[in-house]
Short mmCIF file of C-alpha atoms and ligand atoms in Angstrom, two decimals:
data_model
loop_
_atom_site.label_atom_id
_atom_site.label_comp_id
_atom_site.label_asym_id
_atom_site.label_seq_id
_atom_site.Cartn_x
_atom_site.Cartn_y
_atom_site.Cartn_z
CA UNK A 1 58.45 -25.94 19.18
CA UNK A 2 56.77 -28.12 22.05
CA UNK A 3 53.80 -30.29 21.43
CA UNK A 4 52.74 -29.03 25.08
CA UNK A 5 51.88 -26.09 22.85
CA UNK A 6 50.38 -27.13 19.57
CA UNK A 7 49.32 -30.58 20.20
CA UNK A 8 47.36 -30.07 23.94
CA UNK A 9 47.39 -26.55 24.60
CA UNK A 10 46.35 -25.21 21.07
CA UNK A 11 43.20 -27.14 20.65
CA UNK A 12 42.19 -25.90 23.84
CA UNK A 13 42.72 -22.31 23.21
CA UNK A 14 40.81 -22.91 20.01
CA UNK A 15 37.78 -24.42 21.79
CA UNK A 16 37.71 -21.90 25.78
CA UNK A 17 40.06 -19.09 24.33
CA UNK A 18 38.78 -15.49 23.87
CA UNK A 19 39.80 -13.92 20.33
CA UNK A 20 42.61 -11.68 22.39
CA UNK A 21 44.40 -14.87 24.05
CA UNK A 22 43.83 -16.87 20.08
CA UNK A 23 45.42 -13.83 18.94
CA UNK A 24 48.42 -13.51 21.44
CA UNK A 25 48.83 -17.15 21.70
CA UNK A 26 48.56 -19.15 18.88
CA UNK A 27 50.73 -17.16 16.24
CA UNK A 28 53.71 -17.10 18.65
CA UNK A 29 53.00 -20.71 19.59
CA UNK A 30 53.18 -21.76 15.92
CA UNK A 31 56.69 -19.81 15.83
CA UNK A 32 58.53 -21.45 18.48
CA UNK A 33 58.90 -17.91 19.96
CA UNK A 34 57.23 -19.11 23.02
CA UNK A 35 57.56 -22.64 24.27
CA UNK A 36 54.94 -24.28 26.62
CA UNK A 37 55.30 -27.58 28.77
CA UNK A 38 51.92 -28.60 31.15
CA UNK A 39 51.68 -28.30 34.81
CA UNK A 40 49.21 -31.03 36.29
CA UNK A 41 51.03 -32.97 38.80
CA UNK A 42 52.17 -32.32 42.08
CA UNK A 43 53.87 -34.37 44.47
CA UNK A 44 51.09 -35.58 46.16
CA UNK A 45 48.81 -35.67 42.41
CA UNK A 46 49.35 -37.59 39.89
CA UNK A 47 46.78 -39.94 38.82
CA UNK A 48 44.31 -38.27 41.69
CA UNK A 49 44.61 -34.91 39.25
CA UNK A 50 41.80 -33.75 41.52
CA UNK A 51 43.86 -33.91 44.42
CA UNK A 52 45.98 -30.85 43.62
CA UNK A 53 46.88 -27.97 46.09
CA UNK A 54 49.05 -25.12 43.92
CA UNK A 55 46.66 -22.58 44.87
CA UNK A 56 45.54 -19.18 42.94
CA UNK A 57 44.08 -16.59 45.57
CA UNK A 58 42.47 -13.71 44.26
CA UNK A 59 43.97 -10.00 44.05
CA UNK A 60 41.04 -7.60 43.37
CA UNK A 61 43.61 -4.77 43.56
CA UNK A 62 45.99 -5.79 40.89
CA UNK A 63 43.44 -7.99 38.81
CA UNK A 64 44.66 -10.99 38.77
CA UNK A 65 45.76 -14.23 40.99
CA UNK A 66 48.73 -14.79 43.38
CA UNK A 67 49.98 -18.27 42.80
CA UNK A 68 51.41 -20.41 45.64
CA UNK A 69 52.45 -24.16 45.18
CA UNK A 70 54.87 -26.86 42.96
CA UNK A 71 54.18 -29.04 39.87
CA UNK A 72 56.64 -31.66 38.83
CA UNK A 73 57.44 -34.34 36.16
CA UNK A 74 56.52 -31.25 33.48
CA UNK A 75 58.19 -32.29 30.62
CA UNK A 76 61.19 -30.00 28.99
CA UNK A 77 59.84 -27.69 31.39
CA UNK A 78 63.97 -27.14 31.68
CA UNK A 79 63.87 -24.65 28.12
CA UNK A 80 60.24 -23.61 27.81
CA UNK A 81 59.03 -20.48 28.29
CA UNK A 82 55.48 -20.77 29.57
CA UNK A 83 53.72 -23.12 31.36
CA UNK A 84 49.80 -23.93 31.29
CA UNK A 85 48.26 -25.77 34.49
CA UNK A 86 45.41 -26.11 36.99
CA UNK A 87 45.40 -24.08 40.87
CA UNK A 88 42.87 -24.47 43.23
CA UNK A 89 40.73 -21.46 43.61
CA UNK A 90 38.35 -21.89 46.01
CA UNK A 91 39.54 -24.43 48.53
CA UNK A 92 36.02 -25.04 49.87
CA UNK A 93 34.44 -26.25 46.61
CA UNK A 94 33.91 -29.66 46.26
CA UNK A 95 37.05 -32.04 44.58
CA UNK A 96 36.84 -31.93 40.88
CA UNK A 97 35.16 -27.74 41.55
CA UNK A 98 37.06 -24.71 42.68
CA UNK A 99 40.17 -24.87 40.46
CA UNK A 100 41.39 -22.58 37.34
CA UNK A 101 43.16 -23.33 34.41
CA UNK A 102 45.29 -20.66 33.69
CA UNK A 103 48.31 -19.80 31.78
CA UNK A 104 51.92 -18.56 33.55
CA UNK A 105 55.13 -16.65 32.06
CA UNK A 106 57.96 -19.16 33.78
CA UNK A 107 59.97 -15.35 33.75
CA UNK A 108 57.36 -14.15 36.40
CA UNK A 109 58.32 -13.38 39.44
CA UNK A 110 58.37 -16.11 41.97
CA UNK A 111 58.85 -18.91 39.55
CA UNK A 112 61.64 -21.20 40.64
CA UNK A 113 62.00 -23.88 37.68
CA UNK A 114 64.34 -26.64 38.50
CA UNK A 115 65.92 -29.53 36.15
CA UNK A 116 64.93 -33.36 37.49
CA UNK A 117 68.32 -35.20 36.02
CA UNK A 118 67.21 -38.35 33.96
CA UNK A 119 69.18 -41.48 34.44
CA UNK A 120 69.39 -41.79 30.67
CA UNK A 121 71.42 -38.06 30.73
CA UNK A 122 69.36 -36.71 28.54
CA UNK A 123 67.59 -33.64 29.74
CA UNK A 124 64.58 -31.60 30.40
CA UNK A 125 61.93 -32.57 32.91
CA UNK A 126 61.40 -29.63 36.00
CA UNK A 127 59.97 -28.66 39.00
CA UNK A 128 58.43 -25.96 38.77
CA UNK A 129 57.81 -23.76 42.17
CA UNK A 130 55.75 -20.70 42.52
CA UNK A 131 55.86 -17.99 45.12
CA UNK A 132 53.47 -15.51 45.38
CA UNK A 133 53.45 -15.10 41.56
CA UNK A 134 51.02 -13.14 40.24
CA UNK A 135 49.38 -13.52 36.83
CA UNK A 136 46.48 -10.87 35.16
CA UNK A 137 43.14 -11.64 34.81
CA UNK A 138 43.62 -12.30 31.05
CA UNK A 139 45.98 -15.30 31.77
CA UNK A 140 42.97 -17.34 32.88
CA UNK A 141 41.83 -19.96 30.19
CA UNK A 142 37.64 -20.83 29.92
CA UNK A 143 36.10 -19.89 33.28
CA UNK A 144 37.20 -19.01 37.06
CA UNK A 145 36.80 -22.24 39.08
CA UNK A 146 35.94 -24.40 35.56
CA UNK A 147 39.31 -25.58 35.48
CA UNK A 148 38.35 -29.27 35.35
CA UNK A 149 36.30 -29.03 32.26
CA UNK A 150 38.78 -27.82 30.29
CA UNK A 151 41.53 -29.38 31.66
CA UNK A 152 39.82 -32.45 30.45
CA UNK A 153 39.59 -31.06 26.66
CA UNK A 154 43.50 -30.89 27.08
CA UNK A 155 44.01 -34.38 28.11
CA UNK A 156 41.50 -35.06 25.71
CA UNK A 157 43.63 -34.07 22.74
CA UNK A 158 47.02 -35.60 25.03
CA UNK A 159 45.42 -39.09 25.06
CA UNK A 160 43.45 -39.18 21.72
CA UNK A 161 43.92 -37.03 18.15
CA UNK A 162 46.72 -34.86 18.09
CA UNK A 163 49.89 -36.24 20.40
CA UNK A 164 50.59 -39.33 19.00
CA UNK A 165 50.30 -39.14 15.33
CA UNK A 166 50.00 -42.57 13.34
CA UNK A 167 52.79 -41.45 11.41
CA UNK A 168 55.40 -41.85 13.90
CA UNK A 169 53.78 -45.71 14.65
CA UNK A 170 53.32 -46.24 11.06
CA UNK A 171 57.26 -45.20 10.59
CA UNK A 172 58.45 -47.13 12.89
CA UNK A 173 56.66 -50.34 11.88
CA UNK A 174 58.40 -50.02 8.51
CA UNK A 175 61.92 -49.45 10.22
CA UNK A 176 60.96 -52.62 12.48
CA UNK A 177 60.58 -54.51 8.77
CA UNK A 178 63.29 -53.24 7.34
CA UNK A 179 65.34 -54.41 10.14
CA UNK A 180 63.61 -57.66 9.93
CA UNK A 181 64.86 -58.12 6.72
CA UNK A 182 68.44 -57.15 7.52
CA UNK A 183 68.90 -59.04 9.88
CA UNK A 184 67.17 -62.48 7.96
CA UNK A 185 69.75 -61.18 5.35
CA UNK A 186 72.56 -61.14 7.32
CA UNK A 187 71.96 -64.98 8.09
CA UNK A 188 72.54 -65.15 11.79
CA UNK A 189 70.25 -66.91 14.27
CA UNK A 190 67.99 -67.86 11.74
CA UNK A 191 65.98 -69.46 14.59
CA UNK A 192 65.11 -66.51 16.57
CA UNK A 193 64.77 -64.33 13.70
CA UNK A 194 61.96 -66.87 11.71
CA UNK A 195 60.15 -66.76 15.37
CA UNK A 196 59.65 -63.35 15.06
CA UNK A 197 58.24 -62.84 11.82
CA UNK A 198 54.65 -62.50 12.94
CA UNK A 199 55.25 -60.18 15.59
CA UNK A 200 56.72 -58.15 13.39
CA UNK A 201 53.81 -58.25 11.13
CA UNK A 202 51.36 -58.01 14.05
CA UNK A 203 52.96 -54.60 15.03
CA UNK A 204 52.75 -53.13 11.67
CA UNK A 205 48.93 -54.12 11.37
CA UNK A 206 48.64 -52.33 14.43
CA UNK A 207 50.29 -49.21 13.38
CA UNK A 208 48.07 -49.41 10.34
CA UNK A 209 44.90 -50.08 12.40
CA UNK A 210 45.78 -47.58 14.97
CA UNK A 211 46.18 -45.37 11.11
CA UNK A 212 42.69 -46.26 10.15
CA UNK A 213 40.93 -45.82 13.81
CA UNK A 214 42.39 -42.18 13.48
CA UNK A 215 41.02 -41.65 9.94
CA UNK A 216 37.33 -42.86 11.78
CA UNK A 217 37.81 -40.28 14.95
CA UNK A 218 39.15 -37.12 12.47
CA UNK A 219 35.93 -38.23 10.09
CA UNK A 220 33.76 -38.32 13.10
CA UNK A 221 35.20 -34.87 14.55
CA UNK A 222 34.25 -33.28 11.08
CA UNK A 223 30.18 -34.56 11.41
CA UNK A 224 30.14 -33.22 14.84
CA UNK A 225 31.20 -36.26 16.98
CA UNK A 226 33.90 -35.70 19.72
CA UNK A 227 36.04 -38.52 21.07
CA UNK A 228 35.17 -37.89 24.57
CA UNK A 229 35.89 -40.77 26.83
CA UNK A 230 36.48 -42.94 23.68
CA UNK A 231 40.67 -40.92 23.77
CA UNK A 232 41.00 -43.56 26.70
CA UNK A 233 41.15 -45.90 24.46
CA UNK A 234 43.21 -45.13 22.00
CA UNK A 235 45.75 -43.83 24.53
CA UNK A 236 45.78 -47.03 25.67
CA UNK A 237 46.18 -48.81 22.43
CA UNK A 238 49.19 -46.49 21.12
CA UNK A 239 51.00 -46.65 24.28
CA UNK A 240 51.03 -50.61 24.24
CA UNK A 241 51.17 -50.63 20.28
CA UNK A 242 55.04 -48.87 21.41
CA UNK A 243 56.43 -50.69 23.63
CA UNK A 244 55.52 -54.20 22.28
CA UNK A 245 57.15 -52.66 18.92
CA UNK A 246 60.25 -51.59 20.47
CA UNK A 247 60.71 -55.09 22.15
CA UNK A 248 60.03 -56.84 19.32
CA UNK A 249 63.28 -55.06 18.05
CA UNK A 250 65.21 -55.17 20.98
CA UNK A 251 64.43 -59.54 20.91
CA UNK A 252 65.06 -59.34 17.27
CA UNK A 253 68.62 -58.19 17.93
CA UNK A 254 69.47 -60.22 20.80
CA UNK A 255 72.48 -58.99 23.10
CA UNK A 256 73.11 -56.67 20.46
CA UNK A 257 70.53 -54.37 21.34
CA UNK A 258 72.27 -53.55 24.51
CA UNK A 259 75.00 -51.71 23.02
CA UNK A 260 74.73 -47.83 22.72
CA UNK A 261 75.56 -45.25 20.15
CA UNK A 262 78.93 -44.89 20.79
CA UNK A 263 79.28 -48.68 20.76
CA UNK A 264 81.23 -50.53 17.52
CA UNK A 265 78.81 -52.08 16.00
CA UNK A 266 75.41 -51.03 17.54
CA UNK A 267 72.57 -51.35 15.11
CA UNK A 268 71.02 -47.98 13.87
CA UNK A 269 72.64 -46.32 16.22
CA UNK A 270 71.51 -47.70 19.38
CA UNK A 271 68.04 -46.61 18.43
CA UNK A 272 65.66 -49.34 19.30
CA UNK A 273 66.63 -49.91 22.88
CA UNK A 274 66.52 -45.71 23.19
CA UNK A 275 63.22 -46.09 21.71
CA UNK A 276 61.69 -48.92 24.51
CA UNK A 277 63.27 -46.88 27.14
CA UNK A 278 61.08 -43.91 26.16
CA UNK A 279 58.03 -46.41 24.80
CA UNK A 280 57.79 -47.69 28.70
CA UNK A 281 56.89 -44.51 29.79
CA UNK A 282 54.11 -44.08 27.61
CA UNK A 283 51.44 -46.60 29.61
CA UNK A 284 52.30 -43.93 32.45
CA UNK A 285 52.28 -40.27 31.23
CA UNK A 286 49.08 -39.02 29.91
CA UNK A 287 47.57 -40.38 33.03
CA UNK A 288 48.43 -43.99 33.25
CA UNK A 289 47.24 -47.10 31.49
CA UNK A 290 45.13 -47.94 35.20
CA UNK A 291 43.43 -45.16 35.12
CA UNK A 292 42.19 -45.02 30.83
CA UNK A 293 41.30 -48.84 31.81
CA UNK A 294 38.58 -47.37 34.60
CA UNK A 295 37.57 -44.40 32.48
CA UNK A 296 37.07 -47.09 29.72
CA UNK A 297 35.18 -49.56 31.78
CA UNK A 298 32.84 -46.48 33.33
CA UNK A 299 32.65 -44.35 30.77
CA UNK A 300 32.54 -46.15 27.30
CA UNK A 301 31.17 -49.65 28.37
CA UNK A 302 29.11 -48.46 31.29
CA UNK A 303 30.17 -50.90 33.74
CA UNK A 304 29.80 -50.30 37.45
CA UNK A 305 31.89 -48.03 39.34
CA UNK A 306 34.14 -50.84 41.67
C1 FAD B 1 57.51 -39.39 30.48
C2 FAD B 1 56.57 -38.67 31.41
C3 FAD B 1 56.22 -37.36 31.13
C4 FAD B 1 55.38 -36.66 31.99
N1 FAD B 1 55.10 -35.35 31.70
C5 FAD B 1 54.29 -34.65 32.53
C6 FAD B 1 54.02 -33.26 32.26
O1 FAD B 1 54.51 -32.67 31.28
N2 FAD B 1 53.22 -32.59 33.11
C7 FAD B 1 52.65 -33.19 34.20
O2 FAD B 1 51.91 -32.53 34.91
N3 FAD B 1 52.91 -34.50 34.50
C8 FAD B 1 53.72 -35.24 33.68
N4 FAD B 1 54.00 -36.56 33.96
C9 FAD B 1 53.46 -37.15 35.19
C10 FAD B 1 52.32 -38.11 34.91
O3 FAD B 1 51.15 -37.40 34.55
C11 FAD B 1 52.11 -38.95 36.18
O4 FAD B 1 53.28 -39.74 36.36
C12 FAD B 1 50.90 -39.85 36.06
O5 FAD B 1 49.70 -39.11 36.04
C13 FAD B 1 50.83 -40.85 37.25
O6 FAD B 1 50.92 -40.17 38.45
P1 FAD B 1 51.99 -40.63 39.55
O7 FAD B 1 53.32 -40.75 38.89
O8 FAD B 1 51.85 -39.72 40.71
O9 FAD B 1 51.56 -42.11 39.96
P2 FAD B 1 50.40 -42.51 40.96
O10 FAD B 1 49.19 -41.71 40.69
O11 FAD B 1 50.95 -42.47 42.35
O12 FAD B 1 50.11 -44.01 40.54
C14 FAD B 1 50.96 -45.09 40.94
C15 FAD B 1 50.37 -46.38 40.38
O13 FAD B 1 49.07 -46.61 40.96
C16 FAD B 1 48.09 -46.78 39.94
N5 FAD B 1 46.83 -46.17 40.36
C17 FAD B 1 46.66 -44.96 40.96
N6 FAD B 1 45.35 -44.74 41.17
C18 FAD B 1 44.67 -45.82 40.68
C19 FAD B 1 43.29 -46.18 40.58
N7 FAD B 1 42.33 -45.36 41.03
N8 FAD B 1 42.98 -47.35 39.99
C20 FAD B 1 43.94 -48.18 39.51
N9 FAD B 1 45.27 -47.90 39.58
C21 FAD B 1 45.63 -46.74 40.15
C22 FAD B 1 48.66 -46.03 38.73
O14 FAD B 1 48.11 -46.53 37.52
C23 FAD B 1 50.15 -46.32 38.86
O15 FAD B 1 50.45 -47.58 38.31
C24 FAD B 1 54.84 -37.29 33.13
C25 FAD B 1 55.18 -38.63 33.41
C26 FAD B 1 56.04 -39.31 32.57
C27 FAD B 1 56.39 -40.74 32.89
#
């Protein structure tokens, strides 16, 4: 299972799906049997989403849409089985107009999916290149040429509710305690370990806070009131809620934190430094930490456009 698929791409399909794509979709989503990663970025769009070229031209004949372009940086795209993304439609409609959200079989014809090797060794980013690949009407999620809007209810869900869970913060506070406490037990560097005892604290109050904001926005969906904007905010706040937990770890353990798995005598298993390798990418993907910090400033607070 991918949480391309339920996390993002479900809630979507929920909100802009017709009953035959909910019905072809979701079940087989919920399975595993079909495995979905996201197509946004290009080469030349990342953070300028807008800025796309992958382009969908229309077939009249066949019913449908002949795709031409590349996405990259789409995550496990290496073993999934679908991919959901947006392709221009109508190069002469303004920026944020003229492009399609729509839904592609990576087994199509003309779909070239290549592995991006990680320096880390572990696997599963792609390129994924398209060819004159056609895909039927039906594939098209919410509107021709109303890409944007829903594309925005799927980074919507990315950055805010359904991604990151407080669970996973929550859990890792209490394994950043625990070692805490192993490591004041185990009597070494008393120094540095007493120094960190209130950043230790300070990220499990903000795994619990980040716990309680989320109780607030799930009460707030259920009377009617969407995030919106507001899922800048907390992507924000659980992406630097990560990494400062992870480093508080990784200071906690001193040199030891450099050794890996495989190492005699790394500490849970080489975990924690694993875990602020992957935490420092979370201020980028999602659309980076810059960018919630404009939508914030515009959009929540009001401020003038710079
Ligand atoms: C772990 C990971 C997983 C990812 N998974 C996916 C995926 O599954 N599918 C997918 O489509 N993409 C994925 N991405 C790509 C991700 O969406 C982009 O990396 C991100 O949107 C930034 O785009 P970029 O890398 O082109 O950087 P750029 O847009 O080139 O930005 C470079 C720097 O400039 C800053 N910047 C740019 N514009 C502005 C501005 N207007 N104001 C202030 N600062 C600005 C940015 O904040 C950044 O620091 C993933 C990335 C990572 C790291």
């Amino acid at each position: 299972m991918t949480q391309n698929g339920i996390f993002l791409l479900a809630p979507t399909i929920f909100e802009y799906g017709t009953d035959e794509q909910k019905a072809r979709f979701l079940p087989r989503m919920a399975s595993a049997d079909d495995l979905w990663c996201q197509g946004w970025s290009e080469p030349d769009a990342g953070s300028d989403l807008a800025g796309i070229k992958s382009r969908a031209t229309r077939d009249d004949e066949r019913g449908g849409w002949v795709i031409n372009g590349q996405k990259t940086w789409t995550t496990r795209g290496a073993f999934c089985n679908w991919v959901f993304g947006l392709f221009r439609t109508d190069p002469e409609a303004a920026r944020h107009s003229g492009m399609t959200y729509l839904m592609v079989p990576l087994d199509a014809s003309g779909v070239t999916v290549r592995g991006v090797e990680r320096l880390d060794g572990d696997e599963g980013f792609a390129e994924v290149f398209f060819d004159d690949v056609f895909v039927a009407d039906d594939l098209v999620l919410g509107g021709v040429n109303e890409g944007w809007g829903v594309a925005m209810a799927t980074t919507s869900s990315e950055r805010g509710l359904t991604l990151r869970s407080p669970g996973r913060f929550c859990a890792a506070a209490d394994r950043l305690v625990d070692l805490w406490k192993r490591q004041a037990a185990a009597g070494e560097h008393p120094e540095r370990i007493d120094s960190l005892r209130s950043d230790v604290a300070q990220s499990w109050m903000e795994a619990e806070a980040y716990r309680l904001a989320t109780l607030a926005d799930v009460t707030g969906l259920v009377n009617g009131v969407s995030q919106g904007a507001r899922s800048s905010l907390t992507k924000i706040f659980w992406s630097e809620l990560d990494v400062k937990l992870n480093e508080t770890a990784l200071r906690l353990l001193g040199p030891a934190a450099e050794l890996i798995e495989t190492s005699a005598g790394a500490v849970d298993g080489g975990a924690w430094m694993k875990g602020f390798e992957f935490a420092l990418s979370g201020p980028i993907y999602a659309g980076t930490n810059e960018i919630q910090r404009n939508v914030v400033a515009e959009r929540v607070l009001g401020l003038p456009r710079k």
